[in-house]
mmCIF file of N, CA and C in Angstrom:
data_model
loop_
_atom_site.group_PDB
_atom_site.id
_atom_site.type_symbol
_atom_site.label_atom_id
_atom_site.label_comp_id
_atom_site.label_asym_id
_atom_site.label_seq_id
_atom_site.Cartn_x
_atom_site.Cartn_y
_atom_site.Cartn_z
ATOM 1 N N UNK A 103 42.457 76.952 78.795
ATOM 2 C CA UNK A 103 41.408 76.769 78.217
ATOM 3 C C UNK A 103 40.072 77.904 77.965
ATOM 4 N N UNK A 104 40.460 78.844 78.475
ATOM 5 C CA UNK A 104 39.313 79.413 78.323
ATOM 6 C C UNK A 104 39.976 80.766 77.346
ATOM 7 N N UNK A 105 41.328 80.748 77.311
ATOM 8 C CA UNK A 105 41.677 81.160 75.918
ATOM 9 C C UNK A 105 41.576 80.488 74.761
ATOM 10 N N UNK A 106 41.659 79.239 74.616
ATOM 11 C CA UNK A 106 41.389 78.769 73.672
ATOM 12 C C UNK A 106 39.866 78.779 73.201
ATOM 13 N N UNK A 107 38.826 78.392 74.436
ATOM 14 C CA UNK A 107 37.657 78.808 73.738
ATOM 15 C C UNK A 107 36.954 79.691 73.037
ATOM 16 N N UNK A 108 37.718 81.606 74.215
ATOM 17 C CA UNK A 108 37.387 82.505 73.356
ATOM 18 C C UNK A 108 38.223 82.847 71.796
ATOM 19 N N UNK A 109 39.117 82.243 71.764
ATOM 20 C CA UNK A 109 39.974 82.476 70.282
ATOM 21 C C UNK A 109 38.743 81.923 69.564
ATOM 22 N N UNK A 110 38.559 80.402 69.522
ATOM 23 C CA UNK A 110 37.758 79.314 68.584
ATOM 24 C C UNK A 110 36.260 80.347 68.273
ATOM 25 N N UNK A 111 35.706 80.701 69.312
ATOM 26 C CA UNK A 111 34.625 81.283 69.570
ATOM 27 C C UNK A 111 34.653 82.906 68.742
ATOM 28 N N UNK A 112 35.739 83.811 68.646
ATOM 29 C CA UNK A 112 36.134 84.409 68.086
ATOM 30 C C UNK A 112 36.269 84.013 66.251
ATOM 31 N N UNK A 113 36.935 83.338 65.838
ATOM 32 C CA UNK A 113 37.143 82.894 64.748
ATOM 33 C C UNK A 113 35.743 82.201 64.155
ATOM 34 N N UNK A 114 35.276 82.163 65.362
ATOM 35 C CA UNK A 114 33.233 81.004 64.877
ATOM 36 C C UNK A 114 32.173 82.365 64.598
ATOM 37 N N UNK A 115 32.588 83.686 64.931
ATOM 38 C CA UNK A 115 32.017 84.530 64.439
ATOM 39 C C UNK A 115 31.818 85.202 63.601
ATOM 40 N N UNK A 116 33.282 84.701 62.574
ATOM 41 C CA UNK A 116 33.144 84.995 61.159
ATOM 42 C C UNK A 116 32.258 83.942 60.227
ATOM 43 N N UNK A 117 31.454 83.697 60.528
ATOM 44 C CA UNK A 117 30.797 82.826 59.903
ATOM 45 C C UNK A 117 29.236 83.392 59.753
ATOM 46 N N UNK A 118 28.940 84.141 61.112
ATOM 47 C CA UNK A 118 27.989 85.341 60.436
ATOM 48 C C UNK A 118 28.447 86.328 60.213
ATOM 49 N N UNK A 119 27.702 87.384 59.450
ATOM 50 C CA UNK A 119 27.452 89.058 59.297
ATOM 51 C C UNK A 119 27.423 89.666 60.241
ATOM 52 N N UNK A 120 28.408 90.385 60.299
ATOM 53 C CA UNK A 120 28.530 91.330 60.970
ATOM 54 C C UNK A 120 28.815 92.470 60.697
ATOM 55 N N UNK A 121 28.024 93.797 60.285
ATOM 56 C CA UNK A 121 28.703 94.867 59.297
ATOM 57 C C UNK A 121 29.660 95.575 59.973
ATOM 58 N N UNK A 122 29.778 96.481 61.212
ATOM 59 C CA UNK A 122 30.621 97.178 61.835
ATOM 60 C C UNK A 122 31.850 96.198 62.042
ATOM 61 N N UNK A 123 31.652 95.018 62.460
ATOM 62 C CA UNK A 123 32.750 94.276 62.504
ATOM 63 C C UNK A 123 33.693 93.942 61.442
ATOM 64 N N UNK A 124 32.926 93.579 60.383
ATOM 65 C CA UNK A 124 33.615 93.207 58.976
ATOM 66 C C UNK A 124 34.199 94.623 58.594
ATOM 67 N N UNK A 125 33.238 95.961 58.545
ATOM 68 C CA UNK A 125 34.142 97.198 57.635
ATOM 69 C C UNK A 125 35.036 97.341 58.337
ATOM 70 N N UNK A 126 35.286 97.614 59.918
ATOM 71 C CA UNK A 126 35.989 97.783 61.090
ATOM 72 C C UNK A 126 37.850 96.941 60.939
ATOM 73 N N UNK A 127 37.253 95.840 60.473
ATOM 74 C CA UNK A 127 38.297 94.603 59.907
ATOM 75 C C UNK A 127 38.949 95.302 58.928
ATOM 76 N N UNK A 128 38.373 95.002 58.045
ATOM 77 C CA UNK A 128 38.715 95.360 56.553
ATOM 78 C C UNK A 128 39.344 97.073 56.245
ATOM 79 N N UNK A 129 38.766 97.901 56.838
ATOM 80 C CA UNK A 129 39.201 99.427 56.603
ATOM 81 C C UNK A 129 40.657 99.279 57.460
ATOM 82 N N UNK A 130 40.857 98.124 58.986
ATOM 83 C CA UNK A 130 41.790 98.220 59.752
ATOM 84 C C UNK A 130 43.060 97.700 58.818
ATOM 85 N N UNK A 131 42.764 96.792 58.047
ATOM 86 C CA UNK A 131 43.914 96.145 57.052
ATOM 87 C C UNK A 131 43.821 97.124 56.533
ATOM 88 N N UNK A 132 43.383 97.849 55.319
ATOM 89 C CA UNK A 132 43.598 98.638 54.472
ATOM 90 C C UNK A 132 44.418 99.560 55.373
ATOM 91 N N UNK A 133 44.303 100.041 56.249
ATOM 92 C CA UNK A 133 44.850 101.339 56.337
ATOM 93 C C UNK A 133 46.433 101.222 57.256
ATOM 94 N N UNK A 134 46.570 99.545 57.621
ATOM 95 C CA UNK A 134 48.151 99.041 58.228
ATOM 96 C C UNK A 134 48.387 98.728 56.875
ATOM 97 N N UNK A 135 47.779 98.066 55.730
ATOM 98 C CA UNK A 135 48.503 98.072 54.422
ATOM 99 C C UNK A 135 49.152 99.630 53.864
ATOM 100 N N UNK A 136 48.455 100.662 53.712
ATOM 101 C CA UNK A 136 48.527 101.857 53.372
ATOM 102 C C UNK A 136 50.082 102.377 53.744
ATOM 103 N N UNK A 137 50.199 102.216 55.507
ATOM 104 C CA UNK A 137 50.809 102.680 55.910
ATOM 105 C C UNK A 137 52.316 102.191 56.083
ATOM 106 N N UNK A 138 52.189 100.633 55.735
ATOM 107 C CA UNK A 138 53.277 99.854 55.753
ATOM 108 C C UNK A 138 53.821 100.158 54.185
ATOM 109 N N UNK A 139 53.249 100.794 53.293
ATOM 110 C CA UNK A 139 53.751 100.920 52.252
ATOM 111 C C UNK A 139 54.300 102.285 51.754
ATOM 112 N N UNK A 140 53.527 103.245 52.561
ATOM 113 C CA UNK A 140 54.187 104.821 53.019
ATOM 114 C C UNK A 140 55.585 104.547 53.700
ATOM 115 N N UNK A 141 55.786 103.847 54.898
ATOM 116 C CA UNK A 141 56.681 103.802 55.387
ATOM 117 C C UNK A 141 57.762 103.040 54.164
ATOM 118 N N UNK A 142 57.411 102.066 53.959
ATOM 119 C CA UNK A 142 58.690 101.452 53.083
ATOM 120 C C UNK A 142 59.130 102.226 51.910
ATOM 121 N N UNK A 143 58.027 103.565 51.838
ATOM 122 C CA UNK A 143 58.041 103.999 50.099
ATOM 123 C C UNK A 143 59.514 105.580 50.528
ATOM 124 N N UNK A 144 59.018 105.868 52.060
ATOM 125 C CA UNK A 144 59.772 106.678 52.655
ATOM 126 C C UNK A 144 61.356 106.312 53.030
ATOM 127 N N UNK A 145 61.266 105.056 53.592
ATOM 128 C CA UNK A 145 62.396 104.475 53.505
ATOM 129 C C UNK A 145 63.247 104.148 52.467
ATOM 130 N N UNK A 146 62.787 104.094 50.938
ATOM 131 C CA UNK A 146 63.528 103.482 49.821
ATOM 132 C C UNK A 146 64.101 105.092 49.267
ATOM 133 N N UNK A 147 63.166 106.350 49.413
ATOM 134 C CA UNK A 147 63.459 107.881 49.020
ATOM 135 C C UNK A 147 64.299 108.354 49.830
ATOM 136 N N UNK A 148 64.638 108.005 50.886
ATOM 137 C CA UNK A 148 65.531 108.720 51.926
ATOM 138 C C UNK A 148 66.735 107.663 52.055
ATOM 139 N N UNK A 149 67.094 106.681 51.706
ATOM 140 C CA UNK A 149 67.543 105.945 51.340
ATOM 141 C C UNK A 149 68.694 105.902 49.832
ATOM 142 N N UNK A 150 68.015 105.746 49.317
ATOM 143 C CA UNK A 150 68.042 106.158 47.924
ATOM 144 C C UNK A 150 69.101 107.639 47.821
ATOM 145 N N UNK A 151 68.037 108.390 48.622
ATOM 146 C CA UNK A 151 68.761 109.866 48.096
ATOM 147 C C UNK A 151 69.807 110.423 49.242
ATOM 148 N N UNK A 152 70.023 109.684 50.239
ATOM 149 C CA UNK A 152 71.484 109.853 50.911
ATOM 150 C C UNK A 152 72.271 108.955 50.467
ATOM 151 N N UNK A 153 71.779 107.774 49.913
ATOM 152 C CA UNK A 153 73.093 107.024 49.258
ATOM 153 C C UNK A 153 73.222 105.943 50.089
ATOM 154 N N UNK A 154 72.442 105.481 51.332
ATOM 155 C CA UNK A 154 73.203 104.508 51.769
ATOM 156 C C UNK A 154 72.430 103.126 51.366
ATOM 157 N N UNK A 155 71.536 103.163 50.596
ATOM 158 C CA UNK A 155 70.669 102.173 49.654
ATOM 159 C C UNK A 155 71.777 101.584 48.902
ATOM 160 N N UNK A 156 71.855 102.535 48.003
ATOM 161 C CA UNK A 156 72.710 102.770 46.919
ATOM 162 C C UNK A 156 73.988 103.455 47.079
ATOM 163 N N UNK A 157 75.337 103.033 46.961
ATOM 164 C CA UNK A 157 76.402 103.661 47.461
ATOM 165 C C UNK A 157 76.806 105.023 46.991
ATOM 166 N N UNK A 158 77.383 105.216 47.519
ATOM 167 C CA UNK A 158 77.698 106.841 47.633
ATOM 168 C C UNK A 158 78.738 107.127 46.660
ATOM 169 N N UNK A 159 79.045 107.615 45.573
ATOM 170 C CA UNK A 159 79.883 107.571 44.210
ATOM 171 C C UNK A 159 80.522 108.429 44.272
ATOM 172 N N UNK A 160 80.495 109.686 45.725
ATOM 173 C CA UNK A 160 81.489 110.498 45.968
ATOM 174 C C UNK A 160 83.465 110.649 45.984
ATOM 175 N N UNK A 161 82.927 109.063 46.379
ATOM 176 C CA UNK A 161 84.917 109.115 46.635
ATOM 177 C C UNK A 161 85.179 108.642 45.346
ATOM 178 N N UNK A 162 84.741 108.794 43.885
ATOM 179 C CA UNK A 162 85.224 108.198 42.836
ATOM 180 C C UNK A 162 85.627 109.275 41.860
ATOM 181 N N UNK A 163 86.953 109.471 41.127
ATOM 182 C CA UNK A 163 87.213 110.745 40.459
ATOM 183 C C UNK A 163 86.573 110.442 39.277
ATOM 184 N N UNK A 164 86.190 111.214 38.364
ATOM 185 C CA UNK A 164 85.564 111.318 37.441
ATOM 186 C C UNK A 164 86.574 111.807 36.246
ATOM 187 N N UNK A 165 86.996 110.586 35.358
ATOM 188 C CA UNK A 165 88.157 110.476 34.562
ATOM 189 C C UNK A 165 87.276 111.027 33.062
ATOM 190 N N UNK A 166 87.934 112.048 32.610
ATOM 191 C CA UNK A 166 87.606 112.360 31.205
ATOM 192 C C UNK A 166 88.141 111.591 30.051
ATOM 193 N N UNK A 167 87.439 111.184 29.076
ATOM 194 C CA UNK A 167 88.057 110.685 28.124
ATOM 195 C C UNK A 167 88.453 111.274 27.264
ATOM 196 N N UNK A 168 89.676 110.936 26.281
ATOM 197 C CA UNK A 168 90.314 112.110 25.125
ATOM 198 C C UNK A 168 89.479 111.271 23.993
ATOM 199 N N UNK A 169 89.885 112.477 23.112
ATOM 200 C CA UNK A 169 88.579 111.883 22.024
ATOM 201 C C UNK A 169 89.420 112.904 21.048
ATOM 202 N N UNK A 170 89.902 111.974 19.624
ATOM 203 C CA UNK A 170 90.799 112.836 18.833
ATOM 204 C C UNK A 170 89.852 113.086 17.590
ATOM 205 N N UNK A 171 90.322 113.483 16.443
ATOM 206 C CA UNK A 171 89.651 114.440 15.657
ATOM 207 C C UNK A 171 89.599 113.385 14.550
ATOM 208 N N UNK A 172 89.964 112.483 14.615
ATOM 209 C CA UNK A 172 89.659 110.749 13.826
ATOM 210 C C UNK A 172 88.381 110.420 14.559
ATOM 211 N N UNK A 173 88.287 109.917 15.526
ATOM 212 C CA UNK A 173 87.127 109.616 16.475
ATOM 213 C C UNK A 173 86.084 110.484 16.192
ATOM 214 N N UNK A 174 86.277 111.816 16.128
ATOM 215 C CA UNK A 174 84.767 112.685 15.783
ATOM 216 C C UNK A 174 84.857 112.275 14.311
ATOM 217 N N UNK A 175 85.412 112.470 13.560
ATOM 218 C CA UNK A 175 85.391 112.271 12.206
ATOM 219 C C UNK A 175 84.476 110.650 11.845
ATOM 220 N N UNK A 176 84.954 109.831 12.632
ATOM 221 C CA UNK A 176 84.692 108.642 12.341
ATOM 222 C C UNK A 176 83.181 108.395 12.413
ATOM 223 N N UNK A 177 82.628 109.496 13.789
ATOM 224 C CA UNK A 177 81.505 109.337 14.078
ATOM 225 C C UNK A 177 80.228 110.429 13.272
ATOM 226 N N UNK A 178 81.032 111.189 12.660
ATOM 227 C CA UNK A 178 79.814 112.356 11.759
ATOM 228 C C UNK A 178 79.652 111.254 10.720
ATOM 229 N N UNK A 179 81.195 110.647 9.974
ATOM 230 C CA UNK A 179 80.779 109.786 8.694
ATOM 231 C C UNK A 179 79.564 108.851 8.973
ATOM 232 N N UNK A 180 79.853 108.295 9.870
ATOM 233 C CA UNK A 180 78.559 107.163 10.370
ATOM 234 C C UNK A 180 77.207 108.416 10.209
ATOM 235 N N UNK A 181 76.802 109.065 10.799
ATOM 236 C CA UNK A 181 75.757 109.705 10.880
ATOM 237 C C UNK A 181 75.336 110.319 9.601
ATOM 238 N N UNK A 182 76.197 110.601 8.583
ATOM 239 C CA UNK A 182 76.387 111.090 7.367
ATOM 240 C C UNK A 182 75.732 110.090 6.612
ATOM 241 N N UNK A 183 76.073 109.039 6.652
ATOM 242 C CA UNK A 183 75.987 107.565 5.835
ATOM 243 C C UNK A 183 73.983 106.941 6.562
ATOM 244 N N UNK A 184 73.978 107.422 7.799
ATOM 245 C CA UNK A 184 72.922 106.982 8.190
ATOM 246 C C UNK A 184 71.481 107.687 7.633
ATOM 247 N N UNK A 185 72.364 109.525 7.450
ATOM 248 C CA UNK A 185 71.202 110.419 6.872
ATOM 249 C C UNK A 185 70.887 110.393 5.745
ATOM 250 N N UNK A 186 71.805 110.104 4.795
ATOM 251 C CA UNK A 186 72.084 109.916 3.171
ATOM 252 C C UNK A 186 70.943 108.590 2.967
ATOM 253 N N UNK A 187 71.302 107.309 3.869
ATOM 254 C CA UNK A 187 70.184 106.117 4.045
ATOM 255 C C UNK A 187 68.454 106.537 4.832
ATOM 256 N N UNK A 188 68.348 107.392 5.300
ATOM 257 C CA UNK A 188 67.331 107.633 5.815
ATOM 258 C C UNK A 188 66.255 108.511 4.486
ATOM 259 N N UNK A 189 67.341 109.583 3.824
ATOM 260 C CA UNK A 189 66.273 110.442 3.091
ATOM 261 C C UNK A 189 66.685 109.391 1.595
ATOM 262 N N UNK A 190 67.320 108.438 1.109
ATOM 263 C CA UNK A 190 66.708 107.770 0.431
ATOM 264 C C UNK A 190 66.134 106.608 0.153
ATOM 265 N N UNK A 191 65.601 106.745 1.876
ATOM 266 C CA UNK A 191 64.195 105.906 2.494
ATOM 267 C C UNK A 191 64.897 104.067 2.001
ATOM 268 N N UNK A 192 65.949 103.956 2.747
ATOM 269 C CA UNK A 192 66.748 102.825 2.636
ATOM 270 C C UNK A 192 66.567 101.963 3.853
ATOM 271 N N UNK A 193 65.399 101.707 4.715
ATOM 272 C CA UNK A 193 65.149 100.954 5.324
ATOM 273 C C UNK A 193 65.549 99.315 5.753
ATOM 274 N N UNK A 194 66.010 99.541 6.628
ATOM 275 C CA UNK A 194 66.255 97.795 6.711
ATOM 276 C C UNK A 194 64.665 97.018 6.957
ATOM 277 N N UNK A 195 64.428 96.271 6.490
ATOM 278 C CA UNK A 195 63.151 95.502 6.950
ATOM 279 C C UNK A 195 63.471 94.475 8.157
ATOM 280 N N UNK A 196 62.818 94.125 8.907
ATOM 281 C CA UNK A 196 62.882 93.020 10.002
ATOM 282 C C UNK A 196 62.602 91.629 9.491
ATOM 283 N N UNK A 197 63.496 90.844 9.448
ATOM 284 C CA UNK A 197 62.903 89.315 9.087
ATOM 285 C C UNK A 197 61.303 89.020 9.707
ATOM 286 N N UNK A 198 60.558 88.462 9.467
ATOM 287 C CA UNK A 198 59.289 87.645 10.076
ATOM 288 C C UNK A 198 59.458 86.479 10.131
ATOM 289 N N UNK A 199 59.189 85.739 10.830
ATOM 290 C CA UNK A 199 59.391 84.496 10.995
ATOM 291 C C UNK A 199 58.397 83.886 11.685
#
């Protein structure tokens, strides 16, 4: 019963202002939050950097794509059309409703 009484007395003491206790409590909670955020950020940093959180792609081979002259020419033509439209100020106007 003594533990219950002392616990209730502790929580009742918060109804009366006591600056030293209040500021110590606020700073302690802020410090714990800062430490928790720092530890979590460090965990994420090292986990992502080492590849334990996000999978490591070292085992997958890089496959190069074959690009033909016709593919390159179609891209160049598309950019030439875009350049001509830009220089002629043929901008598409978005429809606002």
